[in-house]
C-alpha atoms as one frame of an Amber mdcrd trajectory, in Angstrom:
protein
 -47.043  43.070  -4.855 -43.546  44.446  -5.347 -41.639  45.307  -2.185 -41.211
  49.066  -1.832 -39.262  49.051   1.406 -36.542  51.699   1.337 -33.228  49.990
   2.159 -30.595  51.347   4.490 -27.345  52.544   2.941 -25.710  49.510   1.403
 -22.006  48.813   1.739 -20.337  47.854  -1.522 -19.349  44.195  -1.515 -17.550
  41.798  -3.843 -17.852  38.037  -3.347 -15.364  35.882  -5.300 -16.612  32.767
  -7.027 -14.839  29.541  -7.847 -13.966  27.673 -11.035 -15.135  24.126 -10.651
 -13.660  21.861  -8.021 -10.299  20.327  -7.294 -12.165  17.177  -6.312 -15.826
  16.221  -5.950 -17.698  12.984  -5.372 -19.184  10.654  -2.790 -17.388   9.761
   0.419 -18.135   6.069   0.078 -21.114   4.521  -1.749 -23.624   5.925   0.746
 -21.645   8.948   1.924 -22.352  12.611   1.269 -21.366  14.473  -1.882 -18.216
  16.348  -0.868 -15.863  18.725  -2.633 -12.847  20.975  -2.387 -13.614  24.116
  -4.344 -11.157  25.711  -6.770 -11.161  29.307  -5.560 -11.195  31.937  -8.307
 -10.520  35.520  -7.184 -10.800  36.729 -10.791 -14.564  36.023 -10.882 -16.939
  37.686  -8.463 -20.397  39.091  -7.858 -20.508  42.781  -6.965 -23.355  44.464
  -5.102 -24.967  46.880  -5.371 -24.804  46.694  -9.151 -26.726  47.316 -12.318
 -28.118  43.825 -12.906 -31.195  42.121 -11.460 -31.528  41.457  -7.733 -32.333
  38.197  -5.972 -36.048  38.680  -6.537 -35.407  38.280 -10.267 -33.052  35.312
  -9.946 -34.978  33.073  -7.546 -38.616  32.455  -6.657 -40.334  35.011  -4.416
 -40.957  32.330  -1.793 -37.294  31.298  -1.718 -36.075  34.883  -1.499 -38.532
  35.746   1.272 -37.377  32.698   3.208 -33.746  33.729   2.727 -34.462  37.167
   4.197 -36.348  35.675   7.166 -33.564  33.190   7.881 -31.088  36.061   8.156
 -33.414  38.291  10.148 -33.498  40.936   7.421 -37.241  41.527   7.322 -38.814
  43.087   4.193 -35.988  43.838   1.765 -35.514  45.838  -1.416 -32.701  43.733
  -2.818 -29.753  45.465  -4.506 -28.884  44.864  -8.135 -26.079  42.402  -8.789
 -23.184  42.375 -11.257 -21.850  38.824 -11.702 -18.694  38.160 -13.711 -19.720
  34.549 -14.328 -22.744  32.935 -16.003 -25.278  30.907 -14.093 -24.906  27.157
 -14.507 -21.206  27.273 -15.344 -19.917  25.738 -12.140 -18.360  29.034 -11.098
 -20.485  29.709  -8.015 -22.722  32.412  -9.453 -25.874  31.562  -7.533 -24.161
  31.189  -4.144 -22.088  34.336  -4.714 -25.254  36.280  -5.594 -26.896  35.210
  -2.335 -23.827  35.989  -0.230 -23.249  39.361  -1.921 -26.895  40.317  -1.449
 -26.854  39.496   2.254 -23.643  41.425   2.857 -24.817  44.393   0.805 -27.841
  44.590   3.094 -25.481  44.837   6.062 -25.677  41.242   7.276 -22.515  40.305
   9.236 -23.416  37.086  11.023 -21.949  33.596  11.267 -20.912  32.226   7.843
 -22.489  28.883   8.733 -25.874  30.551   9.319 -25.523  32.131   5.876 -24.593
  28.745   4.406 -27.797  27.200   5.774 -29.868  30.068   4.381 -28.227  29.639
   0.975 -28.907  25.897   1.088 -32.614  26.541   1.649 -32.682  28.545  -1.585
 -30.360  26.450  -3.764 -30.536  22.918  -2.381 -26.775  22.631  -2.941 -24.409
  25.444  -2.073 -20.755  26.326  -2.474 -18.647  27.417   0.551 -18.150  30.965
  -0.754 -19.440  32.542   2.444 -16.342  31.254   4.252 -13.117  33.276   4.204
 -10.950  30.432   2.800 -13.363  28.171   0.897 -10.641  26.041  -0.701  -9.427
  24.919   2.743 -12.650  23.038   3.497 -13.879  19.560   2.653 -17.417  20.740
   2.016 -20.662  18.736   1.922 -22.483  20.856  -0.632 -25.936  19.286  -0.228
 -25.737  19.688   3.556 -23.963  23.084   3.694 -21.446  21.928   6.269 -17.717
  21.638   6.617 -16.556  18.049   7.032 -12.890  18.834   7.622 -10.424  21.729
   7.700  -7.580  21.271   5.208  -4.286  22.909   4.308  -4.545  25.312   1.351
  -3.828  24.102  -2.173  -0.381  25.135  -3.451  -0.007  28.366  -5.383  -0.594
  27.802  -9.104  -1.869  29.376 -12.297  -5.053  28.344 -14.067  -6.114  28.810
 -17.670  -9.711  27.847 -18.248 -12.987  28.429 -20.012 -16.501  27.091 -20.442
 -17.387  24.025 -22.489 -20.927  23.644 -23.815 -24.195  25.068 -22.558 -24.823
  25.970 -18.897 -26.312  23.306 -16.639 -27.727  24.228 -13.254 -26.914  21.920
 -10.355 -29.691  19.478  -9.440 -29.570  19.140  -5.636 -31.266  15.737  -5.892
 -28.457  14.420  -8.095 -26.101  12.224  -6.054 -24.692  10.235  -8.980 -21.005
  10.904  -8.420 -17.977   8.613  -8.235 -16.467   7.587  -4.913 -13.530   9.871
  -4.041 -12.684   8.552  -0.577  -9.209   7.584  -1.776  -8.670  10.970  -3.437
  -9.566  12.819  -0.245  -6.938  10.797   1.616  -4.331  11.583  -1.044  -5.387
  15.251  -1.021  -4.695  15.641   2.704  -1.119  14.554   2.213  -0.533  16.509
  -0.989  -1.676  19.865   0.394   0.154  19.283   3.672   3.368  18.864   1.610
   2.478  21.823  -0.654   2.968  19.382  -3.555   1.460  20.999  -6.652   2.252
  18.086  -8.980   0.412  15.680  -6.670  -2.509  18.086  -6.245  -2.818  18.464
 -10.025  -2.743  14.694 -10.453  -5.495  14.207  -7.877  -7.628  16.899  -9.545
  -7.113  15.233 -12.913  -8.222  11.861 -11.574 -11.339  13.394 -10.014 -12.183
  15.108 -13.296 -11.645  11.901 -15.280 -13.856   9.868 -12.958 -16.593  12.467
 -13.221 -16.362  12.619 -17.012 -16.404   8.820 -17.303 -19.564   8.608 -15.190
 -21.397  11.784 -16.133 -19.867  13.063 -19.376 -19.619  14.898 -21.616 -16.478
  13.925 -23.485 -14.254  16.966 -23.835 -10.801  17.948 -25.078  -9.307  19.002
 -21.758  -7.207  15.862 -21.229  -5.550  16.287 -24.619  -5.089  20.014 -24.074
  -3.355  19.395 -20.763  -0.964  16.962 -22.403  -0.270  19.129 -25.463   0.327
  22.306 -23.421   2.451  20.667 -20.743   0.004  21.361 -17.905   0.490  19.580
 -14.600  -3.124  18.478 -14.781  -6.680  19.687 -15.172  -9.853  20.245 -13.198
 -13.521  20.697 -14.009 -16.844  21.795 -12.671 -18.364  18.454 -11.761 -21.884
  19.828 -12.416 -21.100  22.714 -14.754 -19.212  23.799 -17.839 -16.006  25.240
 -16.316 -12.792  23.483 -17.401  -9.331  24.378 -16.094  -5.697  23.610 -16.895
  -3.280  23.680 -13.939   0.229  25.140 -14.293   3.048  25.953 -11.925   3.453
  29.702 -11.354   5.085  31.348 -14.342   4.821  28.222 -16.504   1.754  28.978
 -18.637   2.981  28.590 -22.226   2.406  31.129 -24.960  -0.652  30.180 -26.955
  -2.501  28.427 -24.111  -5.470  30.787 -24.301  -5.679  30.436 -28.081  -5.471
  26.639 -27.820  -8.479  26.492 -25.490 -10.473  28.777 -27.757  -9.551  26.676
 -30.802 -10.770  23.589 -28.920 -14.222  25.152 -28.508 -14.079  26.664 -25.024
 -15.623  30.098 -24.491 -14.802  32.878 -22.050 -11.181  31.734 -21.781  -9.085
  33.529 -19.146  -6.320  32.955 -16.634  -5.905  33.519 -12.903  -3.747  32.585
  -9.932  -5.090  30.641  -6.989  -3.998  28.701  -3.928  -1.314  29.483  -1.408
  -1.428  30.400   2.235  -2.737  33.950   1.720
């Protein structure tokens, strides 16, 4: 039976997504899957909105469990307006859960929200935290492994390659990135964008070599003079990394000509 509970007045909320990961992989052969998310303030989920609510996006059992975990009781979930497609590696599902909870007035510990999201998704992004790109995040455990310095300020031009693919929480087939995490600590501590872009590129290449698919992003980065590139390690988002003010004319057109859809640009990183 449909829930007819009348909700309390809902505060408007906007939860930014991400655009793939700077790095993602296993911390050693038997270690957890860990990542540093590439924060994307240009993409977000707004609530309340005109689109479907959680009860249309996830199973009734999962949504009921999410409400119980947050102490919300019977809920008439608000509609949601996501800027990003599901399965693109842009954080749509996590952002929908976080936006829904906040629109219902929930203001608790972000880690409690992370655990509730994990119960629904099986693998969750750190979008409930105020600075998600400053965490080394175990996505299949919904826990922060380490606090990090922020990535340097940069500009991204990116888009989506191929058809959406939802994350399989049982999938642990990722390359070892223990060395990249060590390099990352030093690069962000120095605010070294060239090093950060190189580390992201290596993570993306390892993922593509192991998991596919082949794509044109390496060649695009070289042809457009990007510092490097990043990808959604379980989605379709692909990103070129540029120093602020250094995106060349024609970059957007070049990505479209290479077959990427939804091409756009945004700034990310920095201390604020």
